[in-house]
Short mmCIF file of C-alpha atoms and ligand atoms in Angstrom, two decimals:
data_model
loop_
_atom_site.label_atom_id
_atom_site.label_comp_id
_atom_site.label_asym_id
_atom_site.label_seq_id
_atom_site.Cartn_x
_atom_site.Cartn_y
_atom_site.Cartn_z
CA UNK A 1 -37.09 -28.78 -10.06
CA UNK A 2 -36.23 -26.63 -13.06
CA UNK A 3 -32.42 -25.21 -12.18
CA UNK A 4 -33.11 -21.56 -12.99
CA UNK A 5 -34.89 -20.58 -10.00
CA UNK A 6 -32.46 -22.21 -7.86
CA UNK A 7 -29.48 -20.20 -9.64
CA UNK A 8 -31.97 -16.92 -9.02
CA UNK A 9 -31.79 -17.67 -5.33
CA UNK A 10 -27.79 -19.00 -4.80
CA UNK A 11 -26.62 -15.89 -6.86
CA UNK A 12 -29.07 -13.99 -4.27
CA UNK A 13 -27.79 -15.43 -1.36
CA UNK A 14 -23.99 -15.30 -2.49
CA UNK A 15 -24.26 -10.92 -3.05
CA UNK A 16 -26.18 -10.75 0.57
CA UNK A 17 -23.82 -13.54 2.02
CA UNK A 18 -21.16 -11.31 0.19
CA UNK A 19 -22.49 -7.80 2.05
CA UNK A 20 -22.66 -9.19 5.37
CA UNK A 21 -19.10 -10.34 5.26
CA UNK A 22 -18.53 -6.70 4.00
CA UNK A 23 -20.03 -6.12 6.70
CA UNK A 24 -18.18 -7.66 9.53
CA UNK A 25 -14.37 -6.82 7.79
CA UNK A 26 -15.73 -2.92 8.13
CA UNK A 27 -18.75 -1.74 9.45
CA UNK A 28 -18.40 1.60 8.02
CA UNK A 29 -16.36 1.30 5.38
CA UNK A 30 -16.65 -1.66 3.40
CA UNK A 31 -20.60 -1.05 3.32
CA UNK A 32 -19.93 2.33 2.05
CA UNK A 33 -18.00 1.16 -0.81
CA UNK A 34 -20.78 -1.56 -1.69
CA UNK A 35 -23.58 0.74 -1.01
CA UNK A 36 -21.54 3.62 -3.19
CA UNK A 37 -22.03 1.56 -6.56
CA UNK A 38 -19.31 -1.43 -5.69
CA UNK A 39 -15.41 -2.31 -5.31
CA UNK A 40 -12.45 0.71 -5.34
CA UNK A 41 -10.24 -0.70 -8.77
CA UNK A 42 -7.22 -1.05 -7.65
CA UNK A 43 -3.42 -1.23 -8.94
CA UNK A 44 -1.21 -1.94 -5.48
CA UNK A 45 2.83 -0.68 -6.57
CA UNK A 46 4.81 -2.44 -4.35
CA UNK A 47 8.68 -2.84 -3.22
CA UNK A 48 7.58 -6.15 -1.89
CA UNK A 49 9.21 -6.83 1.15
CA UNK A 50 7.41 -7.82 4.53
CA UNK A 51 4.95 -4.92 5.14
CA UNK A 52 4.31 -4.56 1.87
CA UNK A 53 2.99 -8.46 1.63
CA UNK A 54 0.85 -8.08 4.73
CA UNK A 55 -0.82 -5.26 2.62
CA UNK A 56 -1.09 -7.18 -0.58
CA UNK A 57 -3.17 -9.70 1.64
CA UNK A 58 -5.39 -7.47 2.80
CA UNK A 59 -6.22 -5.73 -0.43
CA UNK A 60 -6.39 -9.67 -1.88
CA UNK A 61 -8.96 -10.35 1.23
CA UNK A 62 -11.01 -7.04 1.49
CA UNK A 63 -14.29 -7.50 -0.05
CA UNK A 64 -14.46 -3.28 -0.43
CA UNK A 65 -11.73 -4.04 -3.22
CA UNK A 66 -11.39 -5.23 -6.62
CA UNK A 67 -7.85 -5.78 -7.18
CA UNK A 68 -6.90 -5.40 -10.93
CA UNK A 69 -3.41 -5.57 -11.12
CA UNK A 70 0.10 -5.88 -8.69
CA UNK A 71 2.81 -3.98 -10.06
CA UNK A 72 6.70 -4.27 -9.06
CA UNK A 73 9.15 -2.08 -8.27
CA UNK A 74 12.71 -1.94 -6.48
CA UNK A 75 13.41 -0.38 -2.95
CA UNK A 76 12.95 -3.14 0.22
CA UNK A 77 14.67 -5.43 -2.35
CA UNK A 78 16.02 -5.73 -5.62
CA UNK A 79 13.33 -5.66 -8.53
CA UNK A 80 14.28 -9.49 -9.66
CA UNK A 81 13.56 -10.64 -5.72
CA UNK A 82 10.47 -8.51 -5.40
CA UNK A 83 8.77 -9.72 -8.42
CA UNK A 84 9.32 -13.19 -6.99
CA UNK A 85 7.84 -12.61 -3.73
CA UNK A 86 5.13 -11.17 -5.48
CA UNK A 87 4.71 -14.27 -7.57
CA UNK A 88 5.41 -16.84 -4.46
CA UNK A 89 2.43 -14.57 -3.11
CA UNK A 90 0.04 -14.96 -5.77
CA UNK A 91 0.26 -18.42 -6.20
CA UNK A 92 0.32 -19.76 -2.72
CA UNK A 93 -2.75 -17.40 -2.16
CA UNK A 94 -4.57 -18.12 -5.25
CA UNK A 95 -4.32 -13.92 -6.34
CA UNK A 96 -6.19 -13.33 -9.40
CA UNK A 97 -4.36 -10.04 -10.52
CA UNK A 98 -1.70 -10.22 -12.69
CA UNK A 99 2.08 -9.44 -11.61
CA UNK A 100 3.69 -6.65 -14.08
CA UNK A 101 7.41 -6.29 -13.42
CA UNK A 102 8.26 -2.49 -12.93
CA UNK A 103 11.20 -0.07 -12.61
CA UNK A 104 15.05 -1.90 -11.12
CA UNK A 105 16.20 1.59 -10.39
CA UNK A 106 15.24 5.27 -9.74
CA UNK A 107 14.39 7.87 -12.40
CA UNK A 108 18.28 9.39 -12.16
CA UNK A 109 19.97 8.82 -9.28
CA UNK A 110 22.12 5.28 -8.84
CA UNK A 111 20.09 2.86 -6.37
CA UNK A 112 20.47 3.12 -2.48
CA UNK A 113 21.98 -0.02 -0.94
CA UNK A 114 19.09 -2.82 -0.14
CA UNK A 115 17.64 -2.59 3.66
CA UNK A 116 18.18 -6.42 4.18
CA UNK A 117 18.39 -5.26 7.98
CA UNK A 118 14.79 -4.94 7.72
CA UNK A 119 13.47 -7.24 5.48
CA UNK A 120 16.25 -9.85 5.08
CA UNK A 121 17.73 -11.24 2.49
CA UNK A 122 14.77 -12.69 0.57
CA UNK A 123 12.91 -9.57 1.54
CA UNK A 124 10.00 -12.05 3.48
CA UNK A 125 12.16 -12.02 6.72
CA UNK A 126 14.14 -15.36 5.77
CA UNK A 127 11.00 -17.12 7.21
CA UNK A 128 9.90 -19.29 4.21
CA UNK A 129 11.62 -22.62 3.20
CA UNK A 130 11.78 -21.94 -0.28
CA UNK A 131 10.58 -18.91 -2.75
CA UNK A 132 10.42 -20.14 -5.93
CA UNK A 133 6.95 -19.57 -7.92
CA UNK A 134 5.92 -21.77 -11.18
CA UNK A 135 4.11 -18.50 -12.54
CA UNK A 136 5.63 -15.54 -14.17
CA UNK A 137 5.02 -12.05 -14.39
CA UNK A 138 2.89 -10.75 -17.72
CA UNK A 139 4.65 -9.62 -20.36
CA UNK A 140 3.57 -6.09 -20.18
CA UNK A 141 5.23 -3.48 -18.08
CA UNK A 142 4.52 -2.24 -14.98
CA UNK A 143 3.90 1.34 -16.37
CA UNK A 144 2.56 0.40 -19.39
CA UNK A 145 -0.12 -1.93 -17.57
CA UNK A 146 -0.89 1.48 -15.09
CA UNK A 147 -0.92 3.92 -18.32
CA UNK A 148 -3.28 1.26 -20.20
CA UNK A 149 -5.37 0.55 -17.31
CA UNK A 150 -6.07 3.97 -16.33
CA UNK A 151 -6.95 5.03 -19.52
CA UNK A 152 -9.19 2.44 -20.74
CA UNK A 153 -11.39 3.53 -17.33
CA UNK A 154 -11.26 7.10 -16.89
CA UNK A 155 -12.21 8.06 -13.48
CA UNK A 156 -12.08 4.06 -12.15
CA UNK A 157 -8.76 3.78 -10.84
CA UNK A 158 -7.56 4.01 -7.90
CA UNK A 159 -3.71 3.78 -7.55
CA UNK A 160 -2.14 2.84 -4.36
CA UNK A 161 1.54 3.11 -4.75
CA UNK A 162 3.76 1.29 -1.73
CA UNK A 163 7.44 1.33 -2.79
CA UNK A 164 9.38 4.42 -4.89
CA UNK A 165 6.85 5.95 -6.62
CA UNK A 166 9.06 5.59 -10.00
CA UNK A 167 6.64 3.34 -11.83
CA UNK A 168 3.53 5.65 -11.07
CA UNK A 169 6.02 8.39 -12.84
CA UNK A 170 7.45 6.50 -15.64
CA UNK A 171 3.59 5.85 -16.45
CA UNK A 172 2.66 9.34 -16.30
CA UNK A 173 5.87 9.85 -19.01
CA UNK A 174 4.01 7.63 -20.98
CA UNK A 175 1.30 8.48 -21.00
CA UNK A 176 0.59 12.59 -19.47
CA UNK A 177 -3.35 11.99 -19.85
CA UNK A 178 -3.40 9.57 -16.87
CA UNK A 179 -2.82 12.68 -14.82
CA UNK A 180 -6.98 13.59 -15.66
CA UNK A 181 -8.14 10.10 -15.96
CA UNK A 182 -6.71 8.50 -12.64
CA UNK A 183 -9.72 8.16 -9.32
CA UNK A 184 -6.94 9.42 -7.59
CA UNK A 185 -3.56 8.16 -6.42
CA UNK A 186 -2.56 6.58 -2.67
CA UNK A 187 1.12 6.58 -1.66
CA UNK A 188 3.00 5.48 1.69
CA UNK A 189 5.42 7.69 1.64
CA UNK A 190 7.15 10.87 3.47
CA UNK A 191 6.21 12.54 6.11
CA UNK A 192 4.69 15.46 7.24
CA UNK A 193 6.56 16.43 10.71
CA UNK A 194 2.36 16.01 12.11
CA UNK A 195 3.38 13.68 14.40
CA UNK A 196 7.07 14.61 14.95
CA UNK A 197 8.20 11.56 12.48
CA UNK A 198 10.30 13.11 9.84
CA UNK A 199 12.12 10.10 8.37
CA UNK A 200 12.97 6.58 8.72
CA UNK A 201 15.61 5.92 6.31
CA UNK A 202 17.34 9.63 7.03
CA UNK A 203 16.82 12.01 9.93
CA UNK A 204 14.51 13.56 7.30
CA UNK A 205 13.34 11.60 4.68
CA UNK A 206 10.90 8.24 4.78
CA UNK A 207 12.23 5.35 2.74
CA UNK A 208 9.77 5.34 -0.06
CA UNK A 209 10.56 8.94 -0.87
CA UNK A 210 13.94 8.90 -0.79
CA UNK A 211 14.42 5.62 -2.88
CA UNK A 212 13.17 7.86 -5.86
CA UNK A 213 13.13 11.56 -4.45
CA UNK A 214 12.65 12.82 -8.22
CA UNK A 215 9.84 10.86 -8.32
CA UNK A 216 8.42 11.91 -5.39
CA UNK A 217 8.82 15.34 -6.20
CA UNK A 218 7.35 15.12 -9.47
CA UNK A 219 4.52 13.35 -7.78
CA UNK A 220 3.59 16.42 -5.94
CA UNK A 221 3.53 18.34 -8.63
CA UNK A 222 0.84 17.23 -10.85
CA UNK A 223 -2.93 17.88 -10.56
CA UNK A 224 -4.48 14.75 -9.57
CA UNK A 225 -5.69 13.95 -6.36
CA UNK A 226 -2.90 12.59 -4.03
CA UNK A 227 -3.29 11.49 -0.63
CA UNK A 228 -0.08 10.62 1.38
CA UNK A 229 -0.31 8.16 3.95
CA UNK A 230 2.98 9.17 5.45
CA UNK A 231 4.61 8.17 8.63
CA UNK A 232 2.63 11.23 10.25
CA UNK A 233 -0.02 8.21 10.76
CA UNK A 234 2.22 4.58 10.29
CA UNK A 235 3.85 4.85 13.39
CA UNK A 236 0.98 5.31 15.11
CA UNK A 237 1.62 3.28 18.23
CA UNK A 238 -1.37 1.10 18.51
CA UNK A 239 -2.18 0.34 15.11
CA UNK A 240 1.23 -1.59 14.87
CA UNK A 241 1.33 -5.35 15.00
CA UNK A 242 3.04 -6.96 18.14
CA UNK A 243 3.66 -10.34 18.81
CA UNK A 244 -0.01 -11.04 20.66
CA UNK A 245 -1.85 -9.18 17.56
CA UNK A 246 0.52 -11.61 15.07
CA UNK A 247 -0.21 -14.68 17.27
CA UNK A 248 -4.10 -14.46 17.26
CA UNK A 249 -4.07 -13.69 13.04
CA UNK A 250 -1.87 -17.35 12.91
CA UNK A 251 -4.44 -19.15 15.21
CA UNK A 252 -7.74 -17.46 13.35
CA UNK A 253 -6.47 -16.56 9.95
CA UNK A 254 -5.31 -19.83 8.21
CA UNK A 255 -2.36 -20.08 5.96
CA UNK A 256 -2.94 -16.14 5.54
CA UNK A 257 -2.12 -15.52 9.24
CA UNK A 258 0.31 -18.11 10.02
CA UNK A 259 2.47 -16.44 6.81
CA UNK A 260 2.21 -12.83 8.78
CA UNK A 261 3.70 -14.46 11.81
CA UNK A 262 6.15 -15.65 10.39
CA UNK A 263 7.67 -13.20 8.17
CA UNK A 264 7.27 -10.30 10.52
CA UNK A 265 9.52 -12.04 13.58
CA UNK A 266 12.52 -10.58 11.59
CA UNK A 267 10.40 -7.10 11.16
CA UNK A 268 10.08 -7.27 14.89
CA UNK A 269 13.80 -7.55 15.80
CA UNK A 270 13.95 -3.85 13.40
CA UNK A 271 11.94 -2.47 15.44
CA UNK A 272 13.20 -3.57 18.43
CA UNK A 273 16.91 -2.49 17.77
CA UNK A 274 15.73 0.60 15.63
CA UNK A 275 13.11 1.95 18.30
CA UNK A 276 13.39 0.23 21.16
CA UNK A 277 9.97 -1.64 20.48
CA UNK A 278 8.74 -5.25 19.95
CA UNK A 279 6.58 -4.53 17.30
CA UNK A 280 6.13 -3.89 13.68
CA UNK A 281 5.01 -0.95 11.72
CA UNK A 282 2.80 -1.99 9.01
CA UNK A 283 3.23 1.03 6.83
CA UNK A 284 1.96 -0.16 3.77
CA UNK A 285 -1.46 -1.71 5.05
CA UNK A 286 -2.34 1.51 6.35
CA UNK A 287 -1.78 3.08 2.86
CA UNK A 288 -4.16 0.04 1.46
CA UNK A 289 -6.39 0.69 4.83
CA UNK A 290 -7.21 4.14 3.41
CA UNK A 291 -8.33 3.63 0.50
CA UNK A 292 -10.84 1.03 2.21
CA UNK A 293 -11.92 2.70 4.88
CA UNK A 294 -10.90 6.59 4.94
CA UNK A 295 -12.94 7.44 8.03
CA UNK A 296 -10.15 5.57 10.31
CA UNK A 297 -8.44 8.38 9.07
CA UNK A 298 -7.59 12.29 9.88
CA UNK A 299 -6.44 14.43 6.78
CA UNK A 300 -5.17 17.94 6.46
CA UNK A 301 -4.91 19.58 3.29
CA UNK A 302 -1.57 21.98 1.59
CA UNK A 303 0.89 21.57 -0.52
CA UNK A 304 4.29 18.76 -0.37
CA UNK A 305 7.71 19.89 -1.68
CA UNK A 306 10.39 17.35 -2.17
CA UNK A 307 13.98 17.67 -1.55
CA UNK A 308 15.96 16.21 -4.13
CA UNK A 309 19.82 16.62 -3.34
CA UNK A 310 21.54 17.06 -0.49
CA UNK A 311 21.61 16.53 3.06
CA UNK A 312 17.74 16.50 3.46
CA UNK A 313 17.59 14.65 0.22
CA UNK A 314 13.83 12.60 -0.04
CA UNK A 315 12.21 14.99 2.60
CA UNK A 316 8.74 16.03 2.06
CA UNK A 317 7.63 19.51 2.93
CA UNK A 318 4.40 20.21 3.93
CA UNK A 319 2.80 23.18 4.03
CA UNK A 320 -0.65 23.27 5.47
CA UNK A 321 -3.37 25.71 3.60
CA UNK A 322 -3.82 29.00 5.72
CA UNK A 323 -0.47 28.84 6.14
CA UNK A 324 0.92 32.47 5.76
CA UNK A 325 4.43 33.68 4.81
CA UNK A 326 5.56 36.39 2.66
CA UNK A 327 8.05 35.05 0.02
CA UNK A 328 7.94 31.32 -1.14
CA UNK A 329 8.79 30.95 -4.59
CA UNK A 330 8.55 27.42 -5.94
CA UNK A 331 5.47 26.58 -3.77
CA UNK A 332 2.59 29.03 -5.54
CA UNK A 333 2.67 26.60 -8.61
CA UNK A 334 2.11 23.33 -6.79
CA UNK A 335 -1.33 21.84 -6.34
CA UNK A 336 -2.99 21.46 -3.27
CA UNK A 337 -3.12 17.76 -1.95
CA UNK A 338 -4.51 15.69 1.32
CA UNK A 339 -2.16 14.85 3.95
CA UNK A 340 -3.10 12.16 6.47
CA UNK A 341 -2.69 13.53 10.43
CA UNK A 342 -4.27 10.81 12.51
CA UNK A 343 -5.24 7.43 12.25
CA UNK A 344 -7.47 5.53 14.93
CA UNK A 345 -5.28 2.74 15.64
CA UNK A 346 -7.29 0.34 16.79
CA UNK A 347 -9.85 0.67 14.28
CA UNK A 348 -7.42 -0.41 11.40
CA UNK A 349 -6.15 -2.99 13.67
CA UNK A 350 -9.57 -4.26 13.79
CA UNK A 351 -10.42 -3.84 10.16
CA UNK A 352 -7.25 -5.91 9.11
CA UNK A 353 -8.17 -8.79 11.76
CA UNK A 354 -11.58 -8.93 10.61
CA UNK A 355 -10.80 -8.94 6.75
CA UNK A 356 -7.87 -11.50 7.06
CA UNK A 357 -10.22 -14.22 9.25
CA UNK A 358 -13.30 -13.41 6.99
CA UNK A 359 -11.29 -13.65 3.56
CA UNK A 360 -9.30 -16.79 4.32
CA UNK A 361 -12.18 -18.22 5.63
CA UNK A 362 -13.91 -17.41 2.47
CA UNK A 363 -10.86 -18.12 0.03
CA UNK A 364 -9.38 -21.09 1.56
O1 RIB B 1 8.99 3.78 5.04
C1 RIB B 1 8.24 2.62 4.95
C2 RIB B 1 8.05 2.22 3.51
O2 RIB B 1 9.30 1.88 2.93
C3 RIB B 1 7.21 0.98 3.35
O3 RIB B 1 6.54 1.05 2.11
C4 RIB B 1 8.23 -0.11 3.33
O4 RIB B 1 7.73 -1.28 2.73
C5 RIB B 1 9.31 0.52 2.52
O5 RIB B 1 9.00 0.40 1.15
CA1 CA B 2 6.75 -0.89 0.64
#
């Protein structure tokens, strides 16, 4: 048998085999993105502490995504520790993206002490024997590789941004053009007061935004489209993890589960003394969730002002369009962005089960 044809016909049955696992990760959404001319290119920012590695493994694992780069930054832990995690995770998960080693500190302000209450002292829960990856990071920057990246594909990139959004704004110092060239930009972060949530790290301000709030605020203020997944929609009750959700990924999901399990027992003891719940809040997933499959998703759309000093220091404003009042200098100048309001719970719980047992079944 000559070997062409055959090559014609596995290459044909690897893209359908490919859009039926689509498919079954996310009905909706992952065929939408295949149907709508292929994968979202993505750069994932992250802090990377626990949530933030259950999201790296689903963008890794989501067939609706084509992951280009990871890029580091401080906030759940220090930079040095993050980028390691980040390594550990690309190795023992055989990532392809790179790992580009980002901001240690905030644009001005001194660093705020390190939440090991929450993500312990290796920032993975203190569940793994030993962190210590044979790769390294690249030798380029983490805002130099999201300046470069975005514009050498204007209009490609999406940016999801997961930690202090001071990489994302060091990048746009670099290079101001990004602002026109990015897809559009994806940050956990803040909150809107939709939901009643108004801050985790403060009465009033969500970690992410006030680990960098000039960053934040200068993140509101440019014209290119921003969506924040804010706590309005992560601590939405039933898209949270417990221990029976974290149980079934270890038994179904390979390697790739039995690494959630165990790195979000510490998580769950947070949550437990922080809001009287055994679960966990997967924050950052949901952030990677949207950009997968938005329809899980409500969104409102206004303007977000950022506090930057004082005693509501990292809170995030929102004011909704149609929103009247008489006198509000400061806001008239800011662009109009999209707000998330509501998330079906069990729909992203669903869509991360489904993407986790398909991929590690596929990557393993
Ligand atoms: O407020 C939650 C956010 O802060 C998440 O991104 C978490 O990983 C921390 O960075
Ligand atoms: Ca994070």
């Amino acid at each position: 048998m000559p070997s062409k044809p055959r090559a014609a016909s596995r290459r044909r049955f690897l893209s359908h085999s490919a859009l039926l696992t689509a498919f079954a990760a996310s009905p909706r959404g992952a065929l939408g993105a295949l149907q709508g001319g292929g994968r979202r290119r993505v750069i994932l920012d992250v802090d990377l502490g626990i949530d933030d590695a259950v999201a790296l493994l689903l963008a890794h694992y989501s067939p609706a995504i084509d992951l280009l780069g990871i890029t580091t930054v401080f906030g759940n832990t220090s930079l040095e520790k993050g980028t390691r995690n980040t390594l550990y995770m690309k190795e023992k998960f055989g990532i392809a993206a790179n790992v580009y080693r980002g901001a240690a500190a905030p644009l001005y302000d001194p660093p705020n002490p390190i939440p090991t209450f929450v993500h312990g002292e290796d920032g993975l829960g203190d569940a793994e024997q030993s962190i210590a990856p044979s790769i390294k990071a690249a030798g380029l920057g983490a805002p130099e590789f999201i300046a470069r990246t975005i514009l050498e594909n204007p209009g490609e990139i999406t940016v999801i941004s997961v930690g202090p959004f001071t990489n994302l704004m060091l990048a746009r110092l670099l290079e101001p053009g990004i602002v026109s060239k990015v897809r559009d930009v994806v940050v956990m972060g803040g909150a809107a007061g939709l939901a009643g949530e108004l801050g985790n790290a403060t009465t009033v301000a969500e970690a992410n935004a006030i680990n960098d709030p000039h960053a934040t605020s200068a993140l509101f203020r440019y014209e290119w489209p921003v969506t924040m997944v804010g706590l309005d929609v992560t601590y939405t009750s039933d898209a949270s993890m417990d221990e029976a959700y974290l149980r079934g990924l270890a038994k179904e999901a390979g390697e790739a589960g039995a690494f959630i399990e165990r790195i979000n027992r510490f998580y769950a003891g947070f949550y437990q003394r922080a809001r009287g719940v055994r679960t966990t809040f997967q924050h950052d997933s949901i952030a990677v969730a949207y950009a997968i499959a938005p329809e899980l998703f409500k969104t409102r759309r206004g303007k977000v002002s950022v506090i930057t000093e004082g005693v509501a220091r990292g809170q995030t404003i929102f004011c909704p369009v149609g929103h009247h009042t008489f006198n509000d200098p400061g806001w008239a100048d800011l662009p109009t962005q999209t707000v998330c309001s509501k998330l079906d719970g069990p729909g992203f719980r669903e869509l991360y089960r489904r993407t986790l047992i398909e991929g590690a079944r596929r990557k393993l």
